[in-house]
GROMACS .gro file of C-alpha atoms in nm:
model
  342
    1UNK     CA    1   5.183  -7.987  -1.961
    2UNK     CA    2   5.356  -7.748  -2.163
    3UNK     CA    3   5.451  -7.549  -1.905
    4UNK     CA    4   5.620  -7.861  -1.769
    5UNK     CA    5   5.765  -7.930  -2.104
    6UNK     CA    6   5.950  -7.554  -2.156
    7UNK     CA    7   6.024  -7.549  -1.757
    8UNK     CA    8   5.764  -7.280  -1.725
    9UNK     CA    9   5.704  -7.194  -1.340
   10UNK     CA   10   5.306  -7.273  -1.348
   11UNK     CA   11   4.999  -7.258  -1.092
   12UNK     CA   12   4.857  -7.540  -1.292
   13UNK     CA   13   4.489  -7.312  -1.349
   14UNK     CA   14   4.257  -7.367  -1.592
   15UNK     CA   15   4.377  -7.065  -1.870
   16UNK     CA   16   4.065  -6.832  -1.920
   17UNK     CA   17   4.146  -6.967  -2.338
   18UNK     CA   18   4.345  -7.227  -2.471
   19UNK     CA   19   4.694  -7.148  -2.579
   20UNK     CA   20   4.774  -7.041  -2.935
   21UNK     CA   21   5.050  -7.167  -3.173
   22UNK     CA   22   5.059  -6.942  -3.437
   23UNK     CA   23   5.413  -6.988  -3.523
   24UNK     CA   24   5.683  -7.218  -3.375
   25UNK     CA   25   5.743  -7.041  -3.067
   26UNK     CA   26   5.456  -7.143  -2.808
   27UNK     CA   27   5.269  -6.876  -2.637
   28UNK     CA   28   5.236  -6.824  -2.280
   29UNK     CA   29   4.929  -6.859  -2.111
   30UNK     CA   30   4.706  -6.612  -1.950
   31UNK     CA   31   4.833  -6.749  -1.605
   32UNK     CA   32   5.198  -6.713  -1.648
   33UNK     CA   33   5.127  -6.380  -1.829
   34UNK     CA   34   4.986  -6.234  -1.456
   35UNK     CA   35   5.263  -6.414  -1.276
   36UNK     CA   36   5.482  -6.243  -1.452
   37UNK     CA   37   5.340  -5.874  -1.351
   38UNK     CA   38   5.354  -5.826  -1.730
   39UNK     CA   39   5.025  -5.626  -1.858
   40UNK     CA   40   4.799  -5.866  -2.019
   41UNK     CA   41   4.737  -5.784  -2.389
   42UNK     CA   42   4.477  -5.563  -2.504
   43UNK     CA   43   4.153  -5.734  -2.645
   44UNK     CA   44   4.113  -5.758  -2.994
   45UNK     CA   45   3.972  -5.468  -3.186
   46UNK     CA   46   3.650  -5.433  -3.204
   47UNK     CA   47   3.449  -5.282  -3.516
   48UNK     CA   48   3.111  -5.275  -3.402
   49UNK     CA   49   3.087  -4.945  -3.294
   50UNK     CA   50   3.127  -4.836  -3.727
   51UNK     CA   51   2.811  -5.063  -3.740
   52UNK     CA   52   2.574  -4.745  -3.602
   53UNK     CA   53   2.765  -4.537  -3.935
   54UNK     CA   54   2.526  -4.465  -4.203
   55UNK     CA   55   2.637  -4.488  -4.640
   56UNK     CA   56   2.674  -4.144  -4.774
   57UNK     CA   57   2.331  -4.119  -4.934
   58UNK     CA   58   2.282  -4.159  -5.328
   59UNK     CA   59   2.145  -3.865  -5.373
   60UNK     CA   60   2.387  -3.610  -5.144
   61UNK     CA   61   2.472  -3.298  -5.309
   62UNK     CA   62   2.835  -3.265  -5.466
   63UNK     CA   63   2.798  -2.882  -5.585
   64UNK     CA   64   3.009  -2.734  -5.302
   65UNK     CA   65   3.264  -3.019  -5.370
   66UNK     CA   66   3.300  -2.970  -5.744
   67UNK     CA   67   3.340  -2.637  -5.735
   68UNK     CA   68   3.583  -2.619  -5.463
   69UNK     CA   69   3.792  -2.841  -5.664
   70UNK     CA   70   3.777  -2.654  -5.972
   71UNK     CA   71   3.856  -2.346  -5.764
   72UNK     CA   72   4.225  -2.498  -5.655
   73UNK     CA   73   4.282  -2.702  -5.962
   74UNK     CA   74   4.157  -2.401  -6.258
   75UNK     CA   75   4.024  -2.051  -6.118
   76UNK     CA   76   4.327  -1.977  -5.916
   77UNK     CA   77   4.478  -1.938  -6.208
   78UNK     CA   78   4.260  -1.674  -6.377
   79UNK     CA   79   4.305  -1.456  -6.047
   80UNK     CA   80   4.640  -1.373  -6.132
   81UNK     CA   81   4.899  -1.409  -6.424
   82UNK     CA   82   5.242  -1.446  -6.139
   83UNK     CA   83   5.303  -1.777  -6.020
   84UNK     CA   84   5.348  -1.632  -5.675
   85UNK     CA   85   4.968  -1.521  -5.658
   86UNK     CA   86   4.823  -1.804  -5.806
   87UNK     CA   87   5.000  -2.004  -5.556
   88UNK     CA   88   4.818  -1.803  -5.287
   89UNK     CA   89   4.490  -1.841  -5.436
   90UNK     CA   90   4.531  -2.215  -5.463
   91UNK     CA   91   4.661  -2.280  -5.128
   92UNK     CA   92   4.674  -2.014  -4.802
   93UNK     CA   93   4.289  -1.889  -4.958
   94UNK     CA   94   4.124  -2.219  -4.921
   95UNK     CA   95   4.294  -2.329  -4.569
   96UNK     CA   96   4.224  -1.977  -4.465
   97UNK     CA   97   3.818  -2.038  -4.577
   98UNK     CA   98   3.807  -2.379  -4.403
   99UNK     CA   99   3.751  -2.189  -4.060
  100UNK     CA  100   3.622  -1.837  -4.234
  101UNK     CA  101   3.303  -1.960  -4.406
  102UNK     CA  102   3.211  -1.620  -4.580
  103UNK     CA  103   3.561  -1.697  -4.762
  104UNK     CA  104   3.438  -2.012  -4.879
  105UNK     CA  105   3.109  -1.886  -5.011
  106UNK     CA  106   3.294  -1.654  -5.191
  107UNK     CA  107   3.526  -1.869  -5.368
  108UNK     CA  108   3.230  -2.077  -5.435
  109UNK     CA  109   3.057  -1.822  -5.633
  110UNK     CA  110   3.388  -1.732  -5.850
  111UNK     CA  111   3.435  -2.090  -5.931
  112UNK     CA  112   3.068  -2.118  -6.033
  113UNK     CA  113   3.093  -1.824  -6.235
  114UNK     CA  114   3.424  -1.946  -6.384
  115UNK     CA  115   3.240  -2.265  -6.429
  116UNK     CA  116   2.965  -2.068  -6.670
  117UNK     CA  117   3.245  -1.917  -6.866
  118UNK     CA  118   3.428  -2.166  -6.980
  119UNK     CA  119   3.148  -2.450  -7.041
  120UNK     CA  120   2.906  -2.184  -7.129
  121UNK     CA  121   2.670  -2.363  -6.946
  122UNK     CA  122   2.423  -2.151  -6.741
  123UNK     CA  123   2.320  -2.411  -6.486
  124UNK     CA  124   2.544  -2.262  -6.213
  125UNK     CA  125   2.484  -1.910  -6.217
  126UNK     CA  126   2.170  -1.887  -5.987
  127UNK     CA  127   2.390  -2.093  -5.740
  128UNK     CA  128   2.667  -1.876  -5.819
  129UNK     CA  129   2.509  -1.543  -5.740
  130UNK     CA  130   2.319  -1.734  -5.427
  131UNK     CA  131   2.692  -1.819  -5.252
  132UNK     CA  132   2.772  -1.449  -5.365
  133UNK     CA  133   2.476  -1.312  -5.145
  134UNK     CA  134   2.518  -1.565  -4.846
  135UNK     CA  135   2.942  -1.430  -4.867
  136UNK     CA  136   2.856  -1.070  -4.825
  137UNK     CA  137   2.549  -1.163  -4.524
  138UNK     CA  138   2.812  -1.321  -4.327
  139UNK     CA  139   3.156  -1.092  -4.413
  140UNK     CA  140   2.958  -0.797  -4.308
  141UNK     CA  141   2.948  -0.961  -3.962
  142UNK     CA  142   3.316  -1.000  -3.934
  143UNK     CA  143   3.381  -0.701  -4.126
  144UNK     CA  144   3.243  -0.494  -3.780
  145UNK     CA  145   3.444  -0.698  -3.557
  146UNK     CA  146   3.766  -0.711  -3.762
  147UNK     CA  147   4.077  -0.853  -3.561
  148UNK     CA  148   4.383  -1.042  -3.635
  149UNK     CA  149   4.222  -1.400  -3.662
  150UNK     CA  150   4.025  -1.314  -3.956
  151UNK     CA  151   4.096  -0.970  -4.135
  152UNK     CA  152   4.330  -1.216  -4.395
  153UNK     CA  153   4.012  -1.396  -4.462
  154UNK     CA  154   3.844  -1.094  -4.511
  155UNK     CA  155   4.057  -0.900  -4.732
  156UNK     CA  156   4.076  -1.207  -4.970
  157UNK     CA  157   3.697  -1.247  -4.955
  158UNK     CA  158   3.660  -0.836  -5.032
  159UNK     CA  159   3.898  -0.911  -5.289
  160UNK     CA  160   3.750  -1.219  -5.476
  161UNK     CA  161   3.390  -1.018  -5.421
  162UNK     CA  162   3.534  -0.757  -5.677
  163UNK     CA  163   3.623  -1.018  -5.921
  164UNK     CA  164   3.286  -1.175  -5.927
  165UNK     CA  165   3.183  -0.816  -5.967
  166UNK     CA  166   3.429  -0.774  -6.310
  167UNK     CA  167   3.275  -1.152  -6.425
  168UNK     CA  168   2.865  -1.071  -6.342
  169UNK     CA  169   2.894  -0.722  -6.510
  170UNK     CA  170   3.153  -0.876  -6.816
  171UNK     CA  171   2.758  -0.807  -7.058
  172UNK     CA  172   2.621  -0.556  -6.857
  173UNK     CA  173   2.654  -0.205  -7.061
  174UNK     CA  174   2.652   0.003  -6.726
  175UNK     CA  175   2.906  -0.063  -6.499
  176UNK     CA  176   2.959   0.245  -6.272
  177UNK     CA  177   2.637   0.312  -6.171
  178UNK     CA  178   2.366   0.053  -6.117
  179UNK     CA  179   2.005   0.046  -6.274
  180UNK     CA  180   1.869   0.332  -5.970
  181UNK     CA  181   2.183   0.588  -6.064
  182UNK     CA  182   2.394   0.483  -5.765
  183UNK     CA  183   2.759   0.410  -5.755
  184UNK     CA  184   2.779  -0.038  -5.846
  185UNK     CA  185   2.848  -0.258  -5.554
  186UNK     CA  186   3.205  -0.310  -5.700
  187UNK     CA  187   3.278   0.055  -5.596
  188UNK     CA  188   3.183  -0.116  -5.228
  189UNK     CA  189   3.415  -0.362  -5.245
  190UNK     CA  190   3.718  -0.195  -5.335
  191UNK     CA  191   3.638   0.030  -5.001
  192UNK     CA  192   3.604  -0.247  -4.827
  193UNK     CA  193   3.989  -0.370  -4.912
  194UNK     CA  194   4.076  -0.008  -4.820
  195UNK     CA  195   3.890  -0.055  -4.484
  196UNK     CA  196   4.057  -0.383  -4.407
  197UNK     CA  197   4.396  -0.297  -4.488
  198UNK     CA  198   4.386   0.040  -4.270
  199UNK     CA  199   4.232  -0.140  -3.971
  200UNK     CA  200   4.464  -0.438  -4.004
  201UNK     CA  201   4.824  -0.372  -4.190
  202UNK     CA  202   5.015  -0.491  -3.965
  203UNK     CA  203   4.858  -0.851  -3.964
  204UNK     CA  204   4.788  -0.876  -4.323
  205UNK     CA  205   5.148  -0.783  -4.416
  206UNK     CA  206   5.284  -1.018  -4.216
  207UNK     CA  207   5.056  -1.314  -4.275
  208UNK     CA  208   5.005  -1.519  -4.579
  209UNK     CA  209   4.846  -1.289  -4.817
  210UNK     CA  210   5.140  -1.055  -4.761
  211UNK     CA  211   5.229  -1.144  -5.154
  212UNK     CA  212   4.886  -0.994  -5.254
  213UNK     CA  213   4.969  -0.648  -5.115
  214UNK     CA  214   5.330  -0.572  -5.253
  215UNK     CA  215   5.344  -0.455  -5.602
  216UNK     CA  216   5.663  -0.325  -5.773
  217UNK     CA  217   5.674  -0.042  -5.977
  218UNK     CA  218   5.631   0.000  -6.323
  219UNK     CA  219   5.864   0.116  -6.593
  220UNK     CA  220   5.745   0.521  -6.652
  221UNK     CA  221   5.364   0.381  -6.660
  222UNK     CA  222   5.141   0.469  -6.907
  223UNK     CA  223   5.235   0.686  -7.196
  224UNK     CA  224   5.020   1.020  -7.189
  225UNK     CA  225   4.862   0.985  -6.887
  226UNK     CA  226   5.058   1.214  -6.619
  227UNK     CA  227   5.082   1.501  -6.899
  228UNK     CA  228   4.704   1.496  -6.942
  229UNK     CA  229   4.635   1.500  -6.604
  230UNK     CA  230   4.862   1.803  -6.551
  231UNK     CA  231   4.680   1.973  -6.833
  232UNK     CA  232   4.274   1.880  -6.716
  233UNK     CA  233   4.433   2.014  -6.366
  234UNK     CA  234   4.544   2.345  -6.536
  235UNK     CA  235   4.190   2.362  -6.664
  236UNK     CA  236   3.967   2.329  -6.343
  237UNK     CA  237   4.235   2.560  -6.140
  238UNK     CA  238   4.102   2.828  -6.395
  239UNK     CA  239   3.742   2.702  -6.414
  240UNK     CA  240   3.631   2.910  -6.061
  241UNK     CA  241   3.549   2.617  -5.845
  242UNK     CA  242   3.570   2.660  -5.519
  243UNK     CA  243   3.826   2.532  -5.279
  244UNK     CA  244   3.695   2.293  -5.080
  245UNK     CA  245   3.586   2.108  -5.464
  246UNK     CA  246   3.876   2.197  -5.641
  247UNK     CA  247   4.063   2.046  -5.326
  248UNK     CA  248   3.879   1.703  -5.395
  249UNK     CA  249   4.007   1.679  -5.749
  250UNK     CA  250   4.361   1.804  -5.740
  251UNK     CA  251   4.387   1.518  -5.445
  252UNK     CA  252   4.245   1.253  -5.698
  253UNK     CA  253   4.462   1.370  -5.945
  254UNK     CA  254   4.797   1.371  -5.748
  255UNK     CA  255   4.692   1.009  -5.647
  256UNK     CA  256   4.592   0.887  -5.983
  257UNK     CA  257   4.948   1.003  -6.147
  258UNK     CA  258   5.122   0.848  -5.824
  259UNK     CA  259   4.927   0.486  -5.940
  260UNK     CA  260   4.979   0.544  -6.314
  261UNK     CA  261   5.333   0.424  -6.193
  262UNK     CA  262   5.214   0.085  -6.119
  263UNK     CA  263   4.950  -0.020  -6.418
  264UNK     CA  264   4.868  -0.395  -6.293
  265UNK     CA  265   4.743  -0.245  -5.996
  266UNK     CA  266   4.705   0.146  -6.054
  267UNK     CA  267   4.317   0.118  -6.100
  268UNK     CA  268   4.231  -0.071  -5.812
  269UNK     CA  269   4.479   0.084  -5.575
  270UNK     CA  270   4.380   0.437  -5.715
  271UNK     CA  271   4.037   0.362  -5.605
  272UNK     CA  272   4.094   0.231  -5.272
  273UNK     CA  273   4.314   0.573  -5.223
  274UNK     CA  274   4.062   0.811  -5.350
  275UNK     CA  275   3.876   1.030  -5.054
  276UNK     CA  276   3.502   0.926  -4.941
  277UNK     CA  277   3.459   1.320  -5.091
  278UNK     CA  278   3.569   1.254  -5.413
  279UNK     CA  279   3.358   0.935  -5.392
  280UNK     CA  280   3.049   1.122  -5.327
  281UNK     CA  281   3.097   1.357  -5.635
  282UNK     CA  282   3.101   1.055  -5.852
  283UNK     CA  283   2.828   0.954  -5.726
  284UNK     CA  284   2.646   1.245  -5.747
  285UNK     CA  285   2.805   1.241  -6.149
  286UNK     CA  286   2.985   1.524  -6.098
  287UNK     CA  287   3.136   1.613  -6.436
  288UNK     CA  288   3.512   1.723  -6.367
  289UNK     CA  289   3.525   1.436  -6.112
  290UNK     CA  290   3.368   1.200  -6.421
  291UNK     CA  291   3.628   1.290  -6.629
  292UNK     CA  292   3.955   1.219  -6.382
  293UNK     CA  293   3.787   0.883  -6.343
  294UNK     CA  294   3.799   0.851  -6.739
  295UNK     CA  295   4.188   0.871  -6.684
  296UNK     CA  296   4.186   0.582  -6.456
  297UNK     CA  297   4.039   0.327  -6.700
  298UNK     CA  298   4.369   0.355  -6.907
  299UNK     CA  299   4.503   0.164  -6.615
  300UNK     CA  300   4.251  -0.090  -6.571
  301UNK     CA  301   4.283  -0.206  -6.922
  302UNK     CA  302   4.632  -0.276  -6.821
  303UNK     CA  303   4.559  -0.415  -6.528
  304UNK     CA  304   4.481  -0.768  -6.354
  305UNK     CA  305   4.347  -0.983  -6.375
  306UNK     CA  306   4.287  -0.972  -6.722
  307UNK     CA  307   4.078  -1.280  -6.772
  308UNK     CA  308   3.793  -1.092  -6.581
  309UNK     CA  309   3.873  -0.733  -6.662
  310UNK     CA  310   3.770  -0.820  -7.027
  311UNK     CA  311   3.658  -0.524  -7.151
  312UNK     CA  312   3.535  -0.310  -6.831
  313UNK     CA  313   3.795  -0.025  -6.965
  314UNK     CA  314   3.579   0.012  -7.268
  315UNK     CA  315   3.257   0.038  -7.121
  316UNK     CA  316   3.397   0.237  -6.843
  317UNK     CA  317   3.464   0.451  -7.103
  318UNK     CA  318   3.153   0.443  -7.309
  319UNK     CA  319   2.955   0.513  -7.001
  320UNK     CA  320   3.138   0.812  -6.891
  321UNK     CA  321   3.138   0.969  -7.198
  322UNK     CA  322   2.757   0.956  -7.236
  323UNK     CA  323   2.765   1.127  -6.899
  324UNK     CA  324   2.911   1.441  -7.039
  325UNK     CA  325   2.842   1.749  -7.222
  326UNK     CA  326   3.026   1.768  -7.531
  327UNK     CA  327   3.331   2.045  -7.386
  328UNK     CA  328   3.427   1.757  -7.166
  329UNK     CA  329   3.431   1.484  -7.388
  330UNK     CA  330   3.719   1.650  -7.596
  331UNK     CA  331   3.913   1.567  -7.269
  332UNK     CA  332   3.849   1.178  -7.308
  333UNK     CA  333   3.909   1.149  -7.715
  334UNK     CA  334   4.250   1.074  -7.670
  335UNK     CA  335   4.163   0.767  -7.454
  336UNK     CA  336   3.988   0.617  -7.699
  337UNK     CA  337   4.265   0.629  -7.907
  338UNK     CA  338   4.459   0.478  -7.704
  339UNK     CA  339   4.223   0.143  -7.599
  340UNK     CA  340   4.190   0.081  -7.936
  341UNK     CA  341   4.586   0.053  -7.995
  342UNK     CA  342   4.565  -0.215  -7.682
   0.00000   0.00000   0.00000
């Protein structure tokens, strides 16, 4: 009848549902609907297939989540004092470790190491030096098959590895060479950045940690230290080494005046630079090669960033010196000097 009554063209059928007035406009029935050639309207939405979805259980662990947070809402900011960089950290670094899960690790163990520092509360640091471990396990992978898709996340990874270096050692007394006499692992990570940006320039300039690689140069760098270096040169030239030695520090040299340029990142950039040769006599605790390093720590004092550099310079120092035989050390007073005036 109330197709009658609104002169509605009708087959008279039984409707599959009775018609609804939900507002003073009638609607059509199902009938007129298909007449029409109009699509019938979809079904109501069902929600029964959420019903199989299980609660979040009361016990699920919220580490990972806590100390992501803190990562992008506090650490980013210890990992750099320019606005620029912190940015980075806070943003490209944790979309980039969403699909890079050694990256993620790694920030995981800075934060929980940041985390112990400023609550000084211990409770994290096992989990903190677990994520540290699982980080390296799985960069190492990429790290041999290095391409374009993830040498960004792996140069940022390398380079938060070295901080949680500078924050695990911050009590340690030795921090060059580890318990057995070998070089640290932080001396492993700073090769690795060298390794990633040789393989991979191109990319990494060009991609979003391209404001973590450009540095500008300093104003006449650090008072003292290009004039000493000149005059410990003069001194091994006349010492008799041989060339193929003497070669290996004048190049170390040469590279460390070049950085001295550039304090806030002289130290790191120095020892990314520095040939595997020159490497291998520090190791080894060469003496002449002990004392160039010595040098280097003037720059790391100023460098960044400074909230986990602490006082690595220092001990640097300390530890070098104690490597030496007393002619040397004359060659390293004036440093001390000088970090005690910082």
């Amino acid at each position: 009848m109330k197709c009658l009554q609104h002169r509605i063209k009708c087959d008279f059928s039984e409707p599959p549902a009775p018609c609804v007035r939900k507002s003073s406009s009638p609607v059509p029935c199902q009938t007129f609907i298909q007449n029409r050639g109009e699509a019938a309207p979809s079904p109501a939405i069902s929600f029964q297939s959420c019903s199989s979805l299980q609660p979040l259980p009361d016990d699920i662990d919220t580490t990972d989540f806590k100390l992501l947070h803190h990562f992008t809402t506090s650490t980013y900011r210890t990992l750099s004092a320019q606005a620029e960089l912190q940015s980075v950290w806070q943003q490209q670094a944790p979309e980039l470790a969403f699909s890079n899960t050694f990256l993620l690790r790694m920030m995981f163990a800075v934060s929980a190491l940041h985390l112990c520092r400023t609550t000084s509360n211990t409770h994290y640091l096992p989990y903190a030096h677990q994520q540290y471990e699982a980080a390296l396990r799985s960069s190492s992978v990429g790290l041999a098959a290095i391409s374009p898709s993830n040498c960004h996340a792996l140069y940022a990874c390398a380079a938060l590895g070295f901080i949680f270096e500078l924050g695990a050692s911050n009590n340690v007394k030795n921090v060059l060479y580890a318990a057995d006499g070998a070089l640290a692992h932080w001396t492993v990570h700073v090769r690795g950045v060298r390794t990633i940006i040789e393989s991979s320039w191109h990319d990494l300039d060009s991609g979003v940690l391209s404001p973590l690689l450009h540095c500008e140069s300093g104003q006449g760098g650090v008072e003292n230290v290009e004039t000493c270096l000149e005059q410990f040169a003069g001194h091994i030239q006349s010492a008799g080494i041989e060339n193929e030695r003497l070669s290996l520090y004048l190049e170390a040299i040469q590279e460390l005046v070049k950085w001295s340029k550039m304090v806030e990142v002289g130290f790191f950039a120095w020892m990314c630079q520095i040939s595997d040769g020159f490497l291998n006599l520090l190791a080894k605790k060469d003496p002449y090669a002990l004392v160039i390093f010595a040098h280097s720590c003037v720059l790391l004092e100023h460098g960044e960033p400074k909230y986990w550099i602490g006082e690595w310079a220092k001990s640097l120092l300390s530890e070098v010196y104690e490597c030496l035989d007393p002619p040397l050390r004359v060659w390293l007073e004036w440093l001390f000097t000088w970090t005690k005036r910082v």
